């Protein structure tokens, strides 16, 4: 016979465990990051407005693991607009864009090493720029993503996954995505209460605040150069074509390099990276960087310029871009 105390304990454990089991069942059906399967009940639009938008690093890393390609482009939000459909038309090869919003160069290198675990790589492009080439430009999010990919329990009980799952359910049921309230509040404070949708205000915010954050404190990143050289050696050893794409910034943003007296440091950066793979440079005074309408903000080119860059790079017909 089971004692009354044991019965009470079993009931209490059941009450405690049931919400966890229910959450695991719901997560397996929603699965906004497609960790377990691409066959979930939410739409592609819901995925885009939740998982892909709110945690692009985790979403894209899992997506590459599930659908690896031998050809990959790795970088931050500045490379995500490169049209892979056009690349496939030109080369006949499928490319995967493994990007993370606000990725740092050390994280881009980390993503390269993750990609080698899931694919026999043939062509690799790293989106780089001088504003990433700074010892103080550092983050360590990829380490957590790698642990999550390797451990389903870490995925199931991750706080960010829970948050995104709730947002995905809300969007799926109502068709209206839950706003990222904290981010909007911070942006409005940063812009003195003005909406970041105001392009002029957002442009000036990037010039005054974002550029200051990136350029006001600088230290030459010896470790990053060593790590890029390690990537280059690996690619040469494994017959992988490595390119570094130095993405363009509008001249308003480039002026801040001068303002913070970093022109010599930028020149040194270009001298260093040209020893690594093939480097194609768009970040100098040219018809793109001089054109305000070519950018959605001072550091992100629009779709037409992204298409132009792809046509130049993949047809090997550089007109504006130049090899260092």
Short mmCIF file of N, CA, C and O in Angstrom, two decimals, residues 233-290:
data_model
loop_
_atom_site.label_atom_id
_atom_site.label_comp_id
_atom_site.label_asym_id
_atom_site.label_seq_id
_atom_site.Cartn_x
_atom_site.Cartn_y
_atom_site.Cartn_z
N UNK A 233 44.53 30.08 -42.98
CA UNK A 233 45.34 28.84 -43.08
C UNK A 233 44.43 27.63 -43.24
O UNK A 233 44.71 26.72 -44.03
N UNK A 234 43.33 27.59 -42.49
CA UNK A 234 42.39 26.48 -42.59
C UNK A 234 41.81 26.39 -44.00
O UNK A 234 41.70 25.30 -44.58
N UNK A 235 41.45 27.55 -44.55
CA UNK A 235 40.86 27.57 -45.89
C UNK A 235 41.85 27.11 -46.95
O UNK A 235 41.50 26.34 -47.86
N UNK A 236 43.08 27.55 -46.84
CA UNK A 236 44.10 27.13 -47.80
C UNK A 236 44.36 25.62 -47.70
O UNK A 236 44.49 24.93 -48.72
N UNK A 237 44.40 25.13 -46.47
CA UNK A 237 44.66 23.71 -46.25
C UNK A 237 43.54 22.85 -46.81
O UNK A 237 43.77 21.74 -47.31
N UNK A 238 42.30 23.36 -46.76
CA UNK A 238 41.13 22.58 -47.17
C UNK A 238 40.55 23.03 -48.51
O UNK A 238 39.40 22.68 -48.83
N UNK A 239 41.35 23.78 -49.28
CA UNK A 239 40.94 24.22 -50.63
C UNK A 239 39.61 24.97 -50.63
O UNK A 239 38.74 24.75 -51.46
N UNK A 240 39.46 25.86 -49.65
CA UNK A 240 38.27 26.70 -49.55
C UNK A 240 38.61 28.09 -50.08
O UNK A 240 39.63 28.68 -49.68
N UNK A 241 37.78 28.60 -50.98
CA UNK A 241 37.98 29.95 -51.50
C UNK A 241 37.48 30.96 -50.47
O UNK A 241 36.28 30.99 -50.16
N UNK A 242 38.38 31.76 -49.95
CA UNK A 242 38.04 32.73 -48.90
C UNK A 242 38.10 34.15 -49.46
O UNK A 242 39.11 34.56 -50.04
N UNK A 243 37.00 34.89 -49.26
CA UNK A 243 36.97 36.30 -49.61
C UNK A 243 36.55 37.11 -48.39
O UNK A 243 35.71 36.66 -47.60
N UNK A 244 37.12 38.29 -48.26
CA UNK A 244 36.69 39.25 -47.25
C UNK A 244 36.06 40.43 -47.98
O UNK A 244 36.67 41.02 -48.87
N UNK A 245 34.81 40.74 -47.63
CA UNK A 245 34.09 41.84 -48.27
C UNK A 245 34.05 43.02 -47.31
O UNK A 245 33.37 42.98 -46.28
N UNK A 246 34.81 44.06 -47.65
CA UNK A 246 34.84 45.27 -46.83
C UNK A 246 33.68 46.16 -47.27
O UNK A 246 33.75 46.82 -48.28
N UNK A 247 32.60 46.10 -46.50
CA UNK A 247 31.34 46.69 -46.93
C UNK A 247 31.41 48.22 -46.89
O UNK A 247 32.15 48.81 -46.11
N UNK A 248 30.61 48.90 -47.73
CA UNK A 248 30.66 50.37 -47.79
C UNK A 248 29.86 51.05 -46.70
O UNK A 248 28.82 50.56 -46.26
N UNK A 249 30.36 52.19 -46.27
CA UNK A 249 29.64 53.12 -45.40
C UNK A 249 29.49 54.44 -46.14
O UNK A 249 30.35 54.82 -46.94
N UNK A 250 28.41 55.15 -45.83
CA UNK A 250 28.27 56.47 -46.43
C UNK A 250 29.38 57.39 -45.91
O UNK A 250 29.88 57.23 -44.79
N UNK A 251 29.76 58.36 -46.72
CA UNK A 251 30.86 59.25 -46.34
C UNK A 251 30.58 60.05 -45.07
O UNK A 251 31.52 60.47 -44.39
N UNK A 252 29.30 60.28 -44.74
CA UNK A 252 29.00 60.94 -43.46
C UNK A 252 29.54 60.10 -42.30
O UNK A 252 30.03 60.63 -41.31
N UNK A 253 29.43 58.78 -42.45
CA UNK A 253 29.91 57.88 -41.41
C UNK A 253 31.43 57.74 -41.48
O UNK A 253 32.11 57.70 -40.44
N UNK A 254 31.94 57.69 -42.68
CA UNK A 254 33.39 57.59 -42.84
C UNK A 254 34.09 58.84 -42.27
O UNK A 254 35.22 58.74 -41.79
N UNK A 255 33.44 59.97 -42.31
CA UNK A 255 34.02 61.20 -41.77
C UNK A 255 34.34 61.04 -40.28
O UNK A 255 35.28 61.65 -39.78
N UNK A 256 33.60 60.21 -39.61
CA UNK A 256 33.83 60.03 -38.18
C UNK A 256 35.17 59.35 -37.89
O UNK A 256 35.74 59.52 -36.81
N UNK A 257 35.68 58.58 -38.85
CA UNK A 257 37.03 58.02 -38.71
C UNK A 257 38.04 59.15 -38.63
O UNK A 257 38.99 59.12 -37.83
N UNK A 258 37.84 60.16 -39.46
CA UNK A 258 38.71 61.34 -39.44
C UNK A 258 38.52 62.11 -38.15
O UNK A 258 39.48 62.55 -37.50
N UNK A 259 37.25 62.30 -37.75
CA UNK A 259 36.94 63.05 -36.53
C UNK A 259 37.63 62.46 -35.31
O UNK A 259 38.09 63.19 -34.43
N UNK A 260 37.70 61.14 -35.26
CA UNK A 260 38.31 60.48 -34.11
C UNK A 260 39.78 60.11 -34.35
O UNK A 260 40.36 59.32 -33.60
N UNK A 261 40.35 60.69 -35.42
CA UNK A 261 41.77 60.55 -35.70
C UNK A 261 42.21 59.09 -35.82
O UNK A 261 43.21 58.65 -35.23
N UNK A 262 41.46 58.34 -36.65
CA UNK A 262 41.75 56.92 -36.82
C UNK A 262 42.12 56.57 -38.26
O UNK A 262 42.06 55.39 -38.64
N UNK A 263 42.50 57.55 -39.06
CA UNK A 263 42.80 57.27 -40.47
C UNK A 263 44.01 56.34 -40.61
O UNK A 263 44.03 55.45 -41.48
N UNK A 264 45.02 56.52 -39.78
CA UNK A 264 46.19 55.64 -39.83
C UNK A 264 45.83 54.23 -39.41
O UNK A 264 46.30 53.25 -40.00
N UNK A 265 44.94 54.12 -38.42
CA UNK A 265 44.51 52.80 -37.95
C UNK A 265 43.70 52.09 -39.03
O UNK A 265 43.83 50.88 -39.21
N UNK A 266 42.86 52.84 -39.75
CA UNK A 266 42.09 52.22 -40.83
C UNK A 266 43.03 51.75 -41.95
O UNK A 266 42.85 50.65 -42.51
N UNK A 267 44.03 52.57 -42.28
CA UNK A 267 44.99 52.18 -43.31
C UNK A 267 45.75 50.92 -42.89
O UNK A 267 45.99 50.01 -43.71
N UNK A 268 46.11 50.84 -41.62
CA UNK A 268 46.80 49.65 -41.11
C UNK A 268 45.88 48.44 -41.20
O UNK A 268 46.32 47.33 -41.57
N UNK A 269 44.61 48.63 -40.88
CA UNK A 269 43.62 47.55 -40.98
C UNK A 269 43.57 47.00 -42.40
O UNK A 269 43.60 45.77 -42.60
N UNK A 270 43.53 47.86 -43.39
CA UNK A 270 43.45 47.39 -44.77
C UNK A 270 44.74 46.70 -45.20
O UNK A 270 44.71 45.74 -45.98
N UNK A 271 45.86 47.18 -44.71
CA UNK A 271 47.13 46.52 -45.01
C UNK A 271 47.18 45.12 -44.43
O UNK A 271 47.71 44.19 -45.04
N UNK A 272 46.60 44.96 -43.23
CA UNK A 272 46.61 43.66 -42.57
C UNK A 272 45.67 42.67 -43.25
O UNK A 272 46.05 41.52 -43.52
N UNK A 273 44.44 43.11 -43.55
CA UNK A 273 43.46 42.14 -44.07
C UNK A 273 43.76 41.74 -45.51
O UNK A 273 43.33 40.67 -45.95
N UNK A 274 44.51 42.56 -46.24
CA UNK A 274 44.78 42.19 -47.63
C UNK A 274 45.75 41.00 -47.72
O UNK A 274 45.94 40.43 -48.79
N UNK A 275 46.32 40.63 -46.58
CA UNK A 275 47.17 39.44 -46.53
C UNK A 275 46.34 38.18 -46.30
O UNK A 275 46.89 37.07 -46.26
N UNK A 276 45.03 38.35 -46.13
CA UNK A 276 44.16 37.23 -45.77
C UNK A 276 43.13 37.02 -46.88
O UNK A 276 42.30 37.89 -47.14
N UNK A 277 43.18 35.89 -47.55
CA UNK A 277 42.23 35.61 -48.62
C UNK A 277 42.26 36.68 -49.70
O UNK A 277 43.26 37.36 -49.92
N UNK A 278 41.13 36.82 -50.39
CA UNK A 278 40.95 37.88 -51.37
C UNK A 278 40.08 38.95 -50.72
O UNK A 278 38.98 38.64 -50.23
N UNK A 279 40.53 40.18 -50.69
CA UNK A 279 39.77 41.25 -50.05
C UNK A 279 39.22 42.18 -51.12
O UNK A 279 39.96 42.69 -51.95
N UNK A 280 37.90 42.38 -51.08
CA UNK A 280 37.25 43.32 -51.99
C UNK A 280 36.73 44.48 -51.17
O UNK A 280 35.92 44.33 -50.26
N UNK A 281 37.20 45.67 -51.51
CA UNK A 281 36.96 46.87 -50.71
C UNK A 281 35.97 47.80 -51.39
O UNK A 281 36.17 48.22 -52.53
N UNK A 282 34.89 48.12 -50.66
CA UNK A 282 33.94 49.13 -51.12
C UNK A 282 33.91 50.34 -50.19
O UNK A 282 33.21 51.30 -50.47
N UNK A 283 34.67 50.28 -49.11
CA UNK A 283 34.59 51.34 -48.11
C UNK A 283 35.70 52.37 -48.29
O UNK A 283 36.65 52.44 -47.52
N UNK A 284 35.55 53.15 -49.35
CA UNK A 284 36.43 54.28 -49.62
C UNK A 284 35.58 55.27 -50.40
O UNK A 284 34.44 54.98 -50.78
N UNK A 285 36.09 56.45 -50.67
CA UNK A 285 35.30 57.47 -51.37
C UNK A 285 35.03 57.03 -52.81
O UNK A 285 35.94 56.91 -53.62
N UNK A 286 33.76 56.74 -53.11
CA UNK A 286 33.39 56.30 -54.45
C UNK A 286 31.92 56.66 -54.71
O UNK A 286 31.28 57.32 -53.88
N UNK A 287 31.38 56.22 -55.83
CA UNK A 287 30.01 56.61 -56.21
C UNK A 287 28.96 56.01 -55.29
O UNK A 287 27.82 56.51 -55.25
N UNK A 288 29.30 54.96 -54.55
CA UNK A 288 28.34 54.42 -53.57
C UNK A 288 28.43 55.22 -52.27
O UNK A 288 27.41 55.71 -51.76
N UNK A 289 29.62 55.35 -51.74
CA UNK A 289 29.76 56.03 -50.44
C UNK A 289 29.42 57.51 -50.53
O UNK A 289 29.13 58.14 -49.51
N UNK A 290 29.44 58.08 -51.73
CA UNK A 290 29.06 59.48 -51.91
C UNK A 290 27.56 59.68 -52.13
O UNK A 290 27.09 60.81 -52.26
#
